[in-house]
mmCIF file of N, CA and C in Angstrom:
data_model
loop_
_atom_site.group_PDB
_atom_site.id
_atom_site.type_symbol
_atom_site.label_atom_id
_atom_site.label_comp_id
_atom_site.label_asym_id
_atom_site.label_seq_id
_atom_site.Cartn_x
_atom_site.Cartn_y
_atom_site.Cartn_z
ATOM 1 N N UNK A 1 119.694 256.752 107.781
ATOM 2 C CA UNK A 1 119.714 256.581 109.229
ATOM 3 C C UNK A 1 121.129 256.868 109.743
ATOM 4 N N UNK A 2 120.945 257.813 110.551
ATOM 5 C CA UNK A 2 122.736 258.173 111.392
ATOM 6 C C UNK A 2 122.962 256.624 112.226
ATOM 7 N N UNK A 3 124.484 256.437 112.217
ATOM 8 C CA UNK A 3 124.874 255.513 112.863
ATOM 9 C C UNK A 3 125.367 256.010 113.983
ATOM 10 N N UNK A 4 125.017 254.860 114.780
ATOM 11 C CA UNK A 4 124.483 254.961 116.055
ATOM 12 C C UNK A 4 125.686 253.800 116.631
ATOM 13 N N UNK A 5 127.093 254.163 116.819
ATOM 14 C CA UNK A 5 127.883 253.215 117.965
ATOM 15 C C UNK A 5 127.325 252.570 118.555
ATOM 16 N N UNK A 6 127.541 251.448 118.544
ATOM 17 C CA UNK A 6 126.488 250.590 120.128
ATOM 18 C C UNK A 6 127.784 249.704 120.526
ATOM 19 N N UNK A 7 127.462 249.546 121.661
ATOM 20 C CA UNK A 7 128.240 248.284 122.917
ATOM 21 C C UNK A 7 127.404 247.171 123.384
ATOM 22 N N UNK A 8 127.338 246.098 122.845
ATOM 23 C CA UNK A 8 126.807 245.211 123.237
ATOM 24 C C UNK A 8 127.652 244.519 124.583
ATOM 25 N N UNK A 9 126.905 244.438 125.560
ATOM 26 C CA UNK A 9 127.564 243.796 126.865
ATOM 27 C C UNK A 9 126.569 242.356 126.975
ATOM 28 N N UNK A 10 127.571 240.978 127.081
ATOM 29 C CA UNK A 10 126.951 239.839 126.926
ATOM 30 C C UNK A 10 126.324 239.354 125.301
ATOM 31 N N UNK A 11 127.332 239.843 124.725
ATOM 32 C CA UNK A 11 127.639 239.271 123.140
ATOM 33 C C UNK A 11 127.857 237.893 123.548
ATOM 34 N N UNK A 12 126.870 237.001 122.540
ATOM 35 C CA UNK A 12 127.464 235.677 122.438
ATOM 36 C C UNK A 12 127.833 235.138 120.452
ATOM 37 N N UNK A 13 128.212 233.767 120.937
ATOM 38 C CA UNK A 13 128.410 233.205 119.841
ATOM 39 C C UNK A 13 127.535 232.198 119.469
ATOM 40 N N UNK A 14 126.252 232.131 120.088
ATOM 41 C CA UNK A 14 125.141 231.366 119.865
ATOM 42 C C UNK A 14 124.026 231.856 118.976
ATOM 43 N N UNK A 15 123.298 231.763 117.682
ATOM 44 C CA UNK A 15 122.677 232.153 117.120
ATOM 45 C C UNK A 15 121.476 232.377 117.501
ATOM 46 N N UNK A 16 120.687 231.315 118.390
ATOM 47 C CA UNK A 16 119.538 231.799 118.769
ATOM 48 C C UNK A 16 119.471 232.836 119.686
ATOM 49 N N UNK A 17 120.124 233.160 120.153
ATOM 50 C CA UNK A 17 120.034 234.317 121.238
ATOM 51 C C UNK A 17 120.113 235.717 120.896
ATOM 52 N N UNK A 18 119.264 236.603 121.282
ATOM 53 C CA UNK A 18 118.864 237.626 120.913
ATOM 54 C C UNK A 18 120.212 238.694 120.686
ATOM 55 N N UNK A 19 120.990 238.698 121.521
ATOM 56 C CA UNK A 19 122.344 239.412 121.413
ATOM 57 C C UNK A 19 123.359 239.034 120.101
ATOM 58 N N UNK A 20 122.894 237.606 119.648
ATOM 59 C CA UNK A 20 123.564 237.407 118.755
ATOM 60 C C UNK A 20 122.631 238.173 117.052
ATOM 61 N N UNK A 21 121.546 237.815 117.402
ATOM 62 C CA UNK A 21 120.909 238.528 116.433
ATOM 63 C C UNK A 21 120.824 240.155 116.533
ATOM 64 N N UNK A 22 120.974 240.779 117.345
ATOM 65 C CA UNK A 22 121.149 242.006 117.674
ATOM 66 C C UNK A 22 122.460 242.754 117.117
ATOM 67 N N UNK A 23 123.487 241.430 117.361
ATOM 68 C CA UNK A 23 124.455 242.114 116.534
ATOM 69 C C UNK A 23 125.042 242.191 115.117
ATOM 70 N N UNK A 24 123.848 240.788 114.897
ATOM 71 C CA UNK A 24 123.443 241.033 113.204
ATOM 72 C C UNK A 24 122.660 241.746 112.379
ATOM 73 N N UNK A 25 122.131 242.085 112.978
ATOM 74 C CA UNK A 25 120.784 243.386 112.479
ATOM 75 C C UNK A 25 121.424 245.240 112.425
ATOM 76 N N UNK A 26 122.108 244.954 113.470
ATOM 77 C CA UNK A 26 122.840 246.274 113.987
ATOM 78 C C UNK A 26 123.713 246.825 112.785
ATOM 79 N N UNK A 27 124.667 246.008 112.191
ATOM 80 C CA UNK A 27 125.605 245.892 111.466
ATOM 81 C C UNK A 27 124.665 245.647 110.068
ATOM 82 N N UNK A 28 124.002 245.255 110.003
ATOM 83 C CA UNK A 28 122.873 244.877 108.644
ATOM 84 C C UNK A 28 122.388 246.765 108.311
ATOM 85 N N UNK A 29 122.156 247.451 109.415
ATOM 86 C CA UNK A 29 121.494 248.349 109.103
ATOM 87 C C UNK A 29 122.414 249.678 109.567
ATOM 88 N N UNK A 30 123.514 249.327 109.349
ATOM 89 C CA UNK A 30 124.952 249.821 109.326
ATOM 90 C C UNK A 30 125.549 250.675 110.226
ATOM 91 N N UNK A 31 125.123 250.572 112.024
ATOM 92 C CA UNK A 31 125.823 250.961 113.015
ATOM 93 C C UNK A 31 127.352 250.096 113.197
ATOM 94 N N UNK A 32 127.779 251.227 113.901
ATOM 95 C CA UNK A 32 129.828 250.294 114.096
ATOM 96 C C UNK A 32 128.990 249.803 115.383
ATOM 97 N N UNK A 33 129.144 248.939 116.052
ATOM 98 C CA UNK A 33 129.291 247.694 116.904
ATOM 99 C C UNK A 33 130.467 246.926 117.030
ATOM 100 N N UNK A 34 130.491 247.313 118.751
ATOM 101 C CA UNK A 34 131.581 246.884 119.600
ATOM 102 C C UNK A 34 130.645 245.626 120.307
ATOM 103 N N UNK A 35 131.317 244.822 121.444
ATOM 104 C CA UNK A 35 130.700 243.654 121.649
ATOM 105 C C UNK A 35 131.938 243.260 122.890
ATOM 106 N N UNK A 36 131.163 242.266 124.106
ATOM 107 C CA UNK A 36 131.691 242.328 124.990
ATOM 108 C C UNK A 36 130.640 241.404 125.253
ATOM 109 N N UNK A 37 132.059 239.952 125.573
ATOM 110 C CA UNK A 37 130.980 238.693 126.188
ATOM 111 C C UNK A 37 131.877 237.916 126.555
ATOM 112 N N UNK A 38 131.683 236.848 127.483
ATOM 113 C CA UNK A 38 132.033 235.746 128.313
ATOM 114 C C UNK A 38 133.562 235.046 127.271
ATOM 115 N N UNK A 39 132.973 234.503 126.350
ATOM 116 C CA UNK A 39 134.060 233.775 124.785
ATOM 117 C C UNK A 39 134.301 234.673 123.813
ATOM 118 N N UNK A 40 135.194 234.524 123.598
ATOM 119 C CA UNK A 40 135.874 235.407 122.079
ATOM 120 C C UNK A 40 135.429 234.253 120.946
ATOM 121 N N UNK A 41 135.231 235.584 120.349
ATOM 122 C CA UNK A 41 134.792 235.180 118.965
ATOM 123 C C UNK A 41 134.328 236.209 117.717
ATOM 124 N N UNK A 42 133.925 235.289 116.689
ATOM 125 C CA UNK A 42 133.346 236.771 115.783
ATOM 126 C C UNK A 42 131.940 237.024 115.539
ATOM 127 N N UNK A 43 130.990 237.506 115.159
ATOM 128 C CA UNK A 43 129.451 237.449 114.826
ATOM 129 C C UNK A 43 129.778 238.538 113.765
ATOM 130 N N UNK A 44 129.372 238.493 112.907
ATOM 131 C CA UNK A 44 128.792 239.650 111.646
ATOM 132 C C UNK A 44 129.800 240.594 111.443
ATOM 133 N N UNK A 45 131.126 239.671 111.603
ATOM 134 C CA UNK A 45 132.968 240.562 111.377
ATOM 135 C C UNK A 45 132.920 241.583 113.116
ATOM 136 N N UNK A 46 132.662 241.312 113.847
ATOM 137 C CA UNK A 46 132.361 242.200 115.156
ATOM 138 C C UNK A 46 133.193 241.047 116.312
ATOM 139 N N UNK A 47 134.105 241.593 116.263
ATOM 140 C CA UNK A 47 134.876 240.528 116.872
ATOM 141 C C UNK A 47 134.369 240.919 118.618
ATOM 142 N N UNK A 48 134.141 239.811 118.995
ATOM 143 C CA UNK A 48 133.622 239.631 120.996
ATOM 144 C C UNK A 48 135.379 239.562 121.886
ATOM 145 N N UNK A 49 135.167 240.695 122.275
ATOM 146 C CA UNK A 49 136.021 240.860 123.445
ATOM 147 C C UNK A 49 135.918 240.436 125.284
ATOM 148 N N UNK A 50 136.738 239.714 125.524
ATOM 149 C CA UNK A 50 136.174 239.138 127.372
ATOM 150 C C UNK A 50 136.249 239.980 128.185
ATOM 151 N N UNK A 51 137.289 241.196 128.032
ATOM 152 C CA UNK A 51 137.860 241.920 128.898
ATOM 153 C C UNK A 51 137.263 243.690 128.184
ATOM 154 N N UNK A 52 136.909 244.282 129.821
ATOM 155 C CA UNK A 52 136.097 245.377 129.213
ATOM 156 C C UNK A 52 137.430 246.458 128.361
ATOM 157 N N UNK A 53 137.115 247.008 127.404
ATOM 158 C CA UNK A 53 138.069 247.837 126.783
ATOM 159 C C UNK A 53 137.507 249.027 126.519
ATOM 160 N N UNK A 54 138.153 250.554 127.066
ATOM 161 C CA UNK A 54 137.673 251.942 126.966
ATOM 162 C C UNK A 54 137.125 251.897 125.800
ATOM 163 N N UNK A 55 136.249 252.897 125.831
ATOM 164 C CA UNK A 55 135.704 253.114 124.467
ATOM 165 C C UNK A 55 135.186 254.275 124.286
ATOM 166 N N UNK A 56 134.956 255.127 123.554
ATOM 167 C CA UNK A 56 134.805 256.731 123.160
ATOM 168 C C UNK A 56 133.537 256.475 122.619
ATOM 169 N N UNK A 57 132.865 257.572 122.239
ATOM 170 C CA UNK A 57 131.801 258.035 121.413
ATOM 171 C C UNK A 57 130.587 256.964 121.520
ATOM 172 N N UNK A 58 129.688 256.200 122.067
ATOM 173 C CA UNK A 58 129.264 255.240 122.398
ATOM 174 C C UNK A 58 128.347 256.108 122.720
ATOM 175 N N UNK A 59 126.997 255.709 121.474
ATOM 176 C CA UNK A 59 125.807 256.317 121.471
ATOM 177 C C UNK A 59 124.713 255.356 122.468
ATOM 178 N N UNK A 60 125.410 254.048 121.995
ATOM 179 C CA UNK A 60 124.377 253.569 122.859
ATOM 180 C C UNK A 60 124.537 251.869 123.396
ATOM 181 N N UNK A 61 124.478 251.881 124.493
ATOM 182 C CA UNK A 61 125.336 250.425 125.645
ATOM 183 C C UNK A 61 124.028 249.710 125.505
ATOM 184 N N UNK A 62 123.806 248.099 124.741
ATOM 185 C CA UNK A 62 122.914 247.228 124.722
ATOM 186 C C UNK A 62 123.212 246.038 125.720
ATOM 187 N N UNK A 63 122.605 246.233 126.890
ATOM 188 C CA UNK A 63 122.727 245.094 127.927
ATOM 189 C C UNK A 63 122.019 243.700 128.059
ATOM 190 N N UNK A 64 122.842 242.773 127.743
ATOM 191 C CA UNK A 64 122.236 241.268 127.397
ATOM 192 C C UNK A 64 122.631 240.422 128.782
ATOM 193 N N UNK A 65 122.766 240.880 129.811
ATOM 194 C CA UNK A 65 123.453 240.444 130.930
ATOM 195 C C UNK A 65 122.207 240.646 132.265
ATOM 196 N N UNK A 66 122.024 239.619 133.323
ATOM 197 C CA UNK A 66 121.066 240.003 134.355
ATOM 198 C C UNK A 66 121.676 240.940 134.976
ATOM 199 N N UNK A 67 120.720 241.502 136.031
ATOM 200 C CA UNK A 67 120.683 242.590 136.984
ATOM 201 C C UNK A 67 122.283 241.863 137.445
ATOM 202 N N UNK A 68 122.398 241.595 138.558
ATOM 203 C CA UNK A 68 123.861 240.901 139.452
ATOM 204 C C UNK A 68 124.806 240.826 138.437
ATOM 205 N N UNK A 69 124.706 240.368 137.436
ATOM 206 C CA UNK A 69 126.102 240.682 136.674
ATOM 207 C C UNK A 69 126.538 241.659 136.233
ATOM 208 N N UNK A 70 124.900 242.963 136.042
ATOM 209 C CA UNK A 70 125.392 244.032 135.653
ATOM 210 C C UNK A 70 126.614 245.176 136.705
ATOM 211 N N UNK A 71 126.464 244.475 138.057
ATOM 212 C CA UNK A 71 127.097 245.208 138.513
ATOM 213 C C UNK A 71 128.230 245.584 138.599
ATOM 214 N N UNK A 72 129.368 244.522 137.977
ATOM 215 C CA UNK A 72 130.892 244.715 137.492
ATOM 216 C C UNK A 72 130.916 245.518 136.480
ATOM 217 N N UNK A 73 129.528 245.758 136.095
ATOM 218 C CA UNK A 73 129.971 246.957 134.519
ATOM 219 C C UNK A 73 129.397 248.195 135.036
ATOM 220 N N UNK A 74 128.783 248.668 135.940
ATOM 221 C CA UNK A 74 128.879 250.025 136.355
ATOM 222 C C UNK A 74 129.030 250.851 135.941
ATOM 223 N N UNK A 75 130.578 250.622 137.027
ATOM 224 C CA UNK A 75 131.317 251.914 136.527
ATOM 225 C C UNK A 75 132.188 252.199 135.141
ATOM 226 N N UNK A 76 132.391 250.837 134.321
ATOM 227 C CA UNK A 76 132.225 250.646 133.105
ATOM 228 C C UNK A 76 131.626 251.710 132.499
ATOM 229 N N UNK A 77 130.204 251.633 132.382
ATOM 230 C CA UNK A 77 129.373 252.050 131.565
ATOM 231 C C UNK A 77 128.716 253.220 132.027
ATOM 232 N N UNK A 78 129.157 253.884 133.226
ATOM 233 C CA UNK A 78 128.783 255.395 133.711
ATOM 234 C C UNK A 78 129.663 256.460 132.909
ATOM 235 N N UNK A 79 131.482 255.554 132.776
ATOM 236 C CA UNK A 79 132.820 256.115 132.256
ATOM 237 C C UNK A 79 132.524 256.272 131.018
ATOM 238 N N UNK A 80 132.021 255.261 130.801
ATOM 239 C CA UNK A 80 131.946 255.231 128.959
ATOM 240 C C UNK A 80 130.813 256.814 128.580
ATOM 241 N N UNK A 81 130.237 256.777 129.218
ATOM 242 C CA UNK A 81 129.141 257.976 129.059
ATOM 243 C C UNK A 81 128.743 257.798 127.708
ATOM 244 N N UNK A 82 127.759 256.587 127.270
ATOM 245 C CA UNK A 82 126.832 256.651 126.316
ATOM 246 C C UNK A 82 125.776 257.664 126.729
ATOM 247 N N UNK A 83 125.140 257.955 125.420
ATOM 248 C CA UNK A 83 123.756 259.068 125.258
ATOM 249 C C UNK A 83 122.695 257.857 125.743
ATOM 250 N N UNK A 84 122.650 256.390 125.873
ATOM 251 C CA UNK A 84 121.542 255.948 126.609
ATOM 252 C C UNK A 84 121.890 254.362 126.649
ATOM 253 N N UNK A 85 120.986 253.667 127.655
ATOM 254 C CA UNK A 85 121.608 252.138 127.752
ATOM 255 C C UNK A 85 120.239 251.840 128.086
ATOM 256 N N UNK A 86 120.635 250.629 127.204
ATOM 257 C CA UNK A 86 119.052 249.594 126.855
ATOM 258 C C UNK A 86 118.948 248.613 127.288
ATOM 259 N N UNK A 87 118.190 248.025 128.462
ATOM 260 C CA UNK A 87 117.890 247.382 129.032
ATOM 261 C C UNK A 87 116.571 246.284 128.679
ATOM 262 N N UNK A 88 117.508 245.443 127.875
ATOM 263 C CA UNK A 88 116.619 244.198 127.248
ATOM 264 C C UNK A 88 115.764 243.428 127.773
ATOM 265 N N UNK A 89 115.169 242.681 127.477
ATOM 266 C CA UNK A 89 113.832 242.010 128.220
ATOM 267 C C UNK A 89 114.480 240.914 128.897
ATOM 268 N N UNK A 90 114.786 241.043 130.379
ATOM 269 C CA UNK A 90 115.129 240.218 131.385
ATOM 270 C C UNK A 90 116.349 240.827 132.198
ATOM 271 N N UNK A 91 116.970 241.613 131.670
ATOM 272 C CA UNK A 91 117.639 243.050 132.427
ATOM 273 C C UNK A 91 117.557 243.926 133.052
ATOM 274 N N UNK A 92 116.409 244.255 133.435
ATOM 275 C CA UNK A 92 115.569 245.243 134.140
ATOM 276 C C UNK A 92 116.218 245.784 135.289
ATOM 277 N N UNK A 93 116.759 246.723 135.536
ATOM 278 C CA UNK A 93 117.390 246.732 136.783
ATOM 279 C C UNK A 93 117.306 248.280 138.160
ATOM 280 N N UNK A 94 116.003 248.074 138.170
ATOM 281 C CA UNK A 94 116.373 249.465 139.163
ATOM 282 C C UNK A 94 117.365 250.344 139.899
ATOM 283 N N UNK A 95 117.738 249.433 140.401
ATOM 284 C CA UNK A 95 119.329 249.481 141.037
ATOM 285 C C UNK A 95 120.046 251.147 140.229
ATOM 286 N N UNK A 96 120.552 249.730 139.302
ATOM 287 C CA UNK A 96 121.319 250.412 138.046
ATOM 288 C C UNK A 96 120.754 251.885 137.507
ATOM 289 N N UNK A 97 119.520 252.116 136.986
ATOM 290 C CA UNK A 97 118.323 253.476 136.732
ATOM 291 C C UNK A 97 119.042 254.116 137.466
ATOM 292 N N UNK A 98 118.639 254.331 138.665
ATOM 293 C CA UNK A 98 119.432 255.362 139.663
ATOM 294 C C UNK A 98 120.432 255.955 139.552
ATOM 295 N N UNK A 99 121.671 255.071 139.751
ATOM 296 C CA UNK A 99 122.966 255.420 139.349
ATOM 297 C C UNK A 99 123.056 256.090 137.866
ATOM 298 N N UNK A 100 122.586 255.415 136.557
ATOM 299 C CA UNK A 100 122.562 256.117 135.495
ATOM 300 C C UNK A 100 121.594 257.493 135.670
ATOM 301 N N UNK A 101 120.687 257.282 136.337
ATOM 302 C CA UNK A 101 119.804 259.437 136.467
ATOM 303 C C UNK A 101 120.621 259.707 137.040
ATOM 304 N N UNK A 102 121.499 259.382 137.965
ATOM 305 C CA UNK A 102 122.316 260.544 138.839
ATOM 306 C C UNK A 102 123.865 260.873 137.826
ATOM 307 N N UNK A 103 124.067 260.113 136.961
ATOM 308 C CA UNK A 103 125.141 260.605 135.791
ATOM 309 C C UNK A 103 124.781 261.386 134.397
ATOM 310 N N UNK A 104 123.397 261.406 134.731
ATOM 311 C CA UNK A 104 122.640 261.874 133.792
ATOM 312 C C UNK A 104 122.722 261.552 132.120
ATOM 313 N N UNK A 105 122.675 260.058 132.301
ATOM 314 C CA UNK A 105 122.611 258.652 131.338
ATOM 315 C C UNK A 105 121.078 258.453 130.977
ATOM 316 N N UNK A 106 120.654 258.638 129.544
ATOM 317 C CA UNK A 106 119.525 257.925 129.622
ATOM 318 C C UNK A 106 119.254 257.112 129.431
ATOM 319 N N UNK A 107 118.286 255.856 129.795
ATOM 320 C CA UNK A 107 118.043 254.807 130.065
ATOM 321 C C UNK A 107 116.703 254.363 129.386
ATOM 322 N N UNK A 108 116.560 252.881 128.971
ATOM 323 C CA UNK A 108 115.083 252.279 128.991
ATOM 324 C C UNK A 108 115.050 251.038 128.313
ATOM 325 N N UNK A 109 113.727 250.388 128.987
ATOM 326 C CA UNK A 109 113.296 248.850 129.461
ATOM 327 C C UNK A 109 113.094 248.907 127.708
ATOM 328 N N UNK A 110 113.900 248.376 126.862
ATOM 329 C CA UNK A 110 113.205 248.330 125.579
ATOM 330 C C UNK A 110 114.413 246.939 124.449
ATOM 331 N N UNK A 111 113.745 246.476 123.954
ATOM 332 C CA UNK A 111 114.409 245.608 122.786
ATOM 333 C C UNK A 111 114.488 246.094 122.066
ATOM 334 N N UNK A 112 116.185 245.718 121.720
ATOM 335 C CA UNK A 112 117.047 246.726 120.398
ATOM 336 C C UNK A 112 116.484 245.864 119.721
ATOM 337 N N UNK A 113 116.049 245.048 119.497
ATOM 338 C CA UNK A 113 115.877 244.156 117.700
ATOM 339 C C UNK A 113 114.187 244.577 117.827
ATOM 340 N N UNK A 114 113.626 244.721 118.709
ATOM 341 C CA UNK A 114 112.189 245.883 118.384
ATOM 342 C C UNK A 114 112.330 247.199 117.991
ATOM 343 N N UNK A 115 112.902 248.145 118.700
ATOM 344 C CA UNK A 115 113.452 249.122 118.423
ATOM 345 C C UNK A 115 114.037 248.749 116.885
ATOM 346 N N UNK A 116 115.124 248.513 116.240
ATOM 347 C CA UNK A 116 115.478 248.319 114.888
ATOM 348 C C UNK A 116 114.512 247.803 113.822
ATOM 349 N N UNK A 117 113.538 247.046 114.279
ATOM 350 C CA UNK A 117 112.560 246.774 113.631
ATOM 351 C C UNK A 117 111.417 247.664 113.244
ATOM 352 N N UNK A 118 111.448 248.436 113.943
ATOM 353 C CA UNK A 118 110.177 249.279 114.290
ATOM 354 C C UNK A 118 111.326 250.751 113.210
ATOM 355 N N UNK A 119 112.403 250.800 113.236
ATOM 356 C CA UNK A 119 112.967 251.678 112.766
ATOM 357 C C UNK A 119 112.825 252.846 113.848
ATOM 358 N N UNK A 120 112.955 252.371 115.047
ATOM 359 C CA UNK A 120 113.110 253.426 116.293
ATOM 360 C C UNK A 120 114.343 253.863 116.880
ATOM 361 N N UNK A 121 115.426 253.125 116.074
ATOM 362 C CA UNK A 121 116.264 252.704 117.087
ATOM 363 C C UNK A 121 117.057 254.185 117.232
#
């Protein structure tokens, strides 16, 4: 399986939460993973950064954050120009769609730990 950069936005340090398992699975099945959340900390040697930091080559932006918060990451994540951004179950954001078709970002309503499971990712 080619590795696949990912950006997790709304990395936590809580185990039950899907972002946290997301960024254990990710790294289990040997993508580099970056991570970006509220507290610093580490998950699966992937150290969580508070403050957004440029980033290159970024196949693919995993959003763990609601619609309204997504909007400080924007232009974040238009700059970054990933090949697509995944919009997890409770992220949904029309809004946002738009702006990513008009940068010509692809996008979709889908769970990375389904997706990885399914071996779709």
């Amino acid at each position: 399986m080619k590795n696949k950069k990912t950006l997790i936005i709304g990395a936590t340090l809580k185990p039950e939460k899907a972002a946290f398992k997301a960024i254990e699975m990710l790294v289990g099945k040997g993508h580099s993973v970056l991570a970006l959340g509220q507290n610093t900390g580490e998950v699966a040697g992937v150290k969580i950064n508070t403050k957004a930091i440029p980033v290159k080559n970024i196949d693919t932006i995993s959003l763990y954050i609601n619609a309204t918060r997504q909007r400080d990451y924007y232009n974040y994540i238009v700059d970054a120009k990933p090949k697509r951004v995944l919009f997890n179950p409770g992220t949904e954001n029309p809004e946002f769609y738009q702006l990513l078709e008009l940068n010509n970002i692809k996008f979709e309503a889908a769970c990375t730990l389904v997706l990885l499971t399914l071996n779709k990712y």
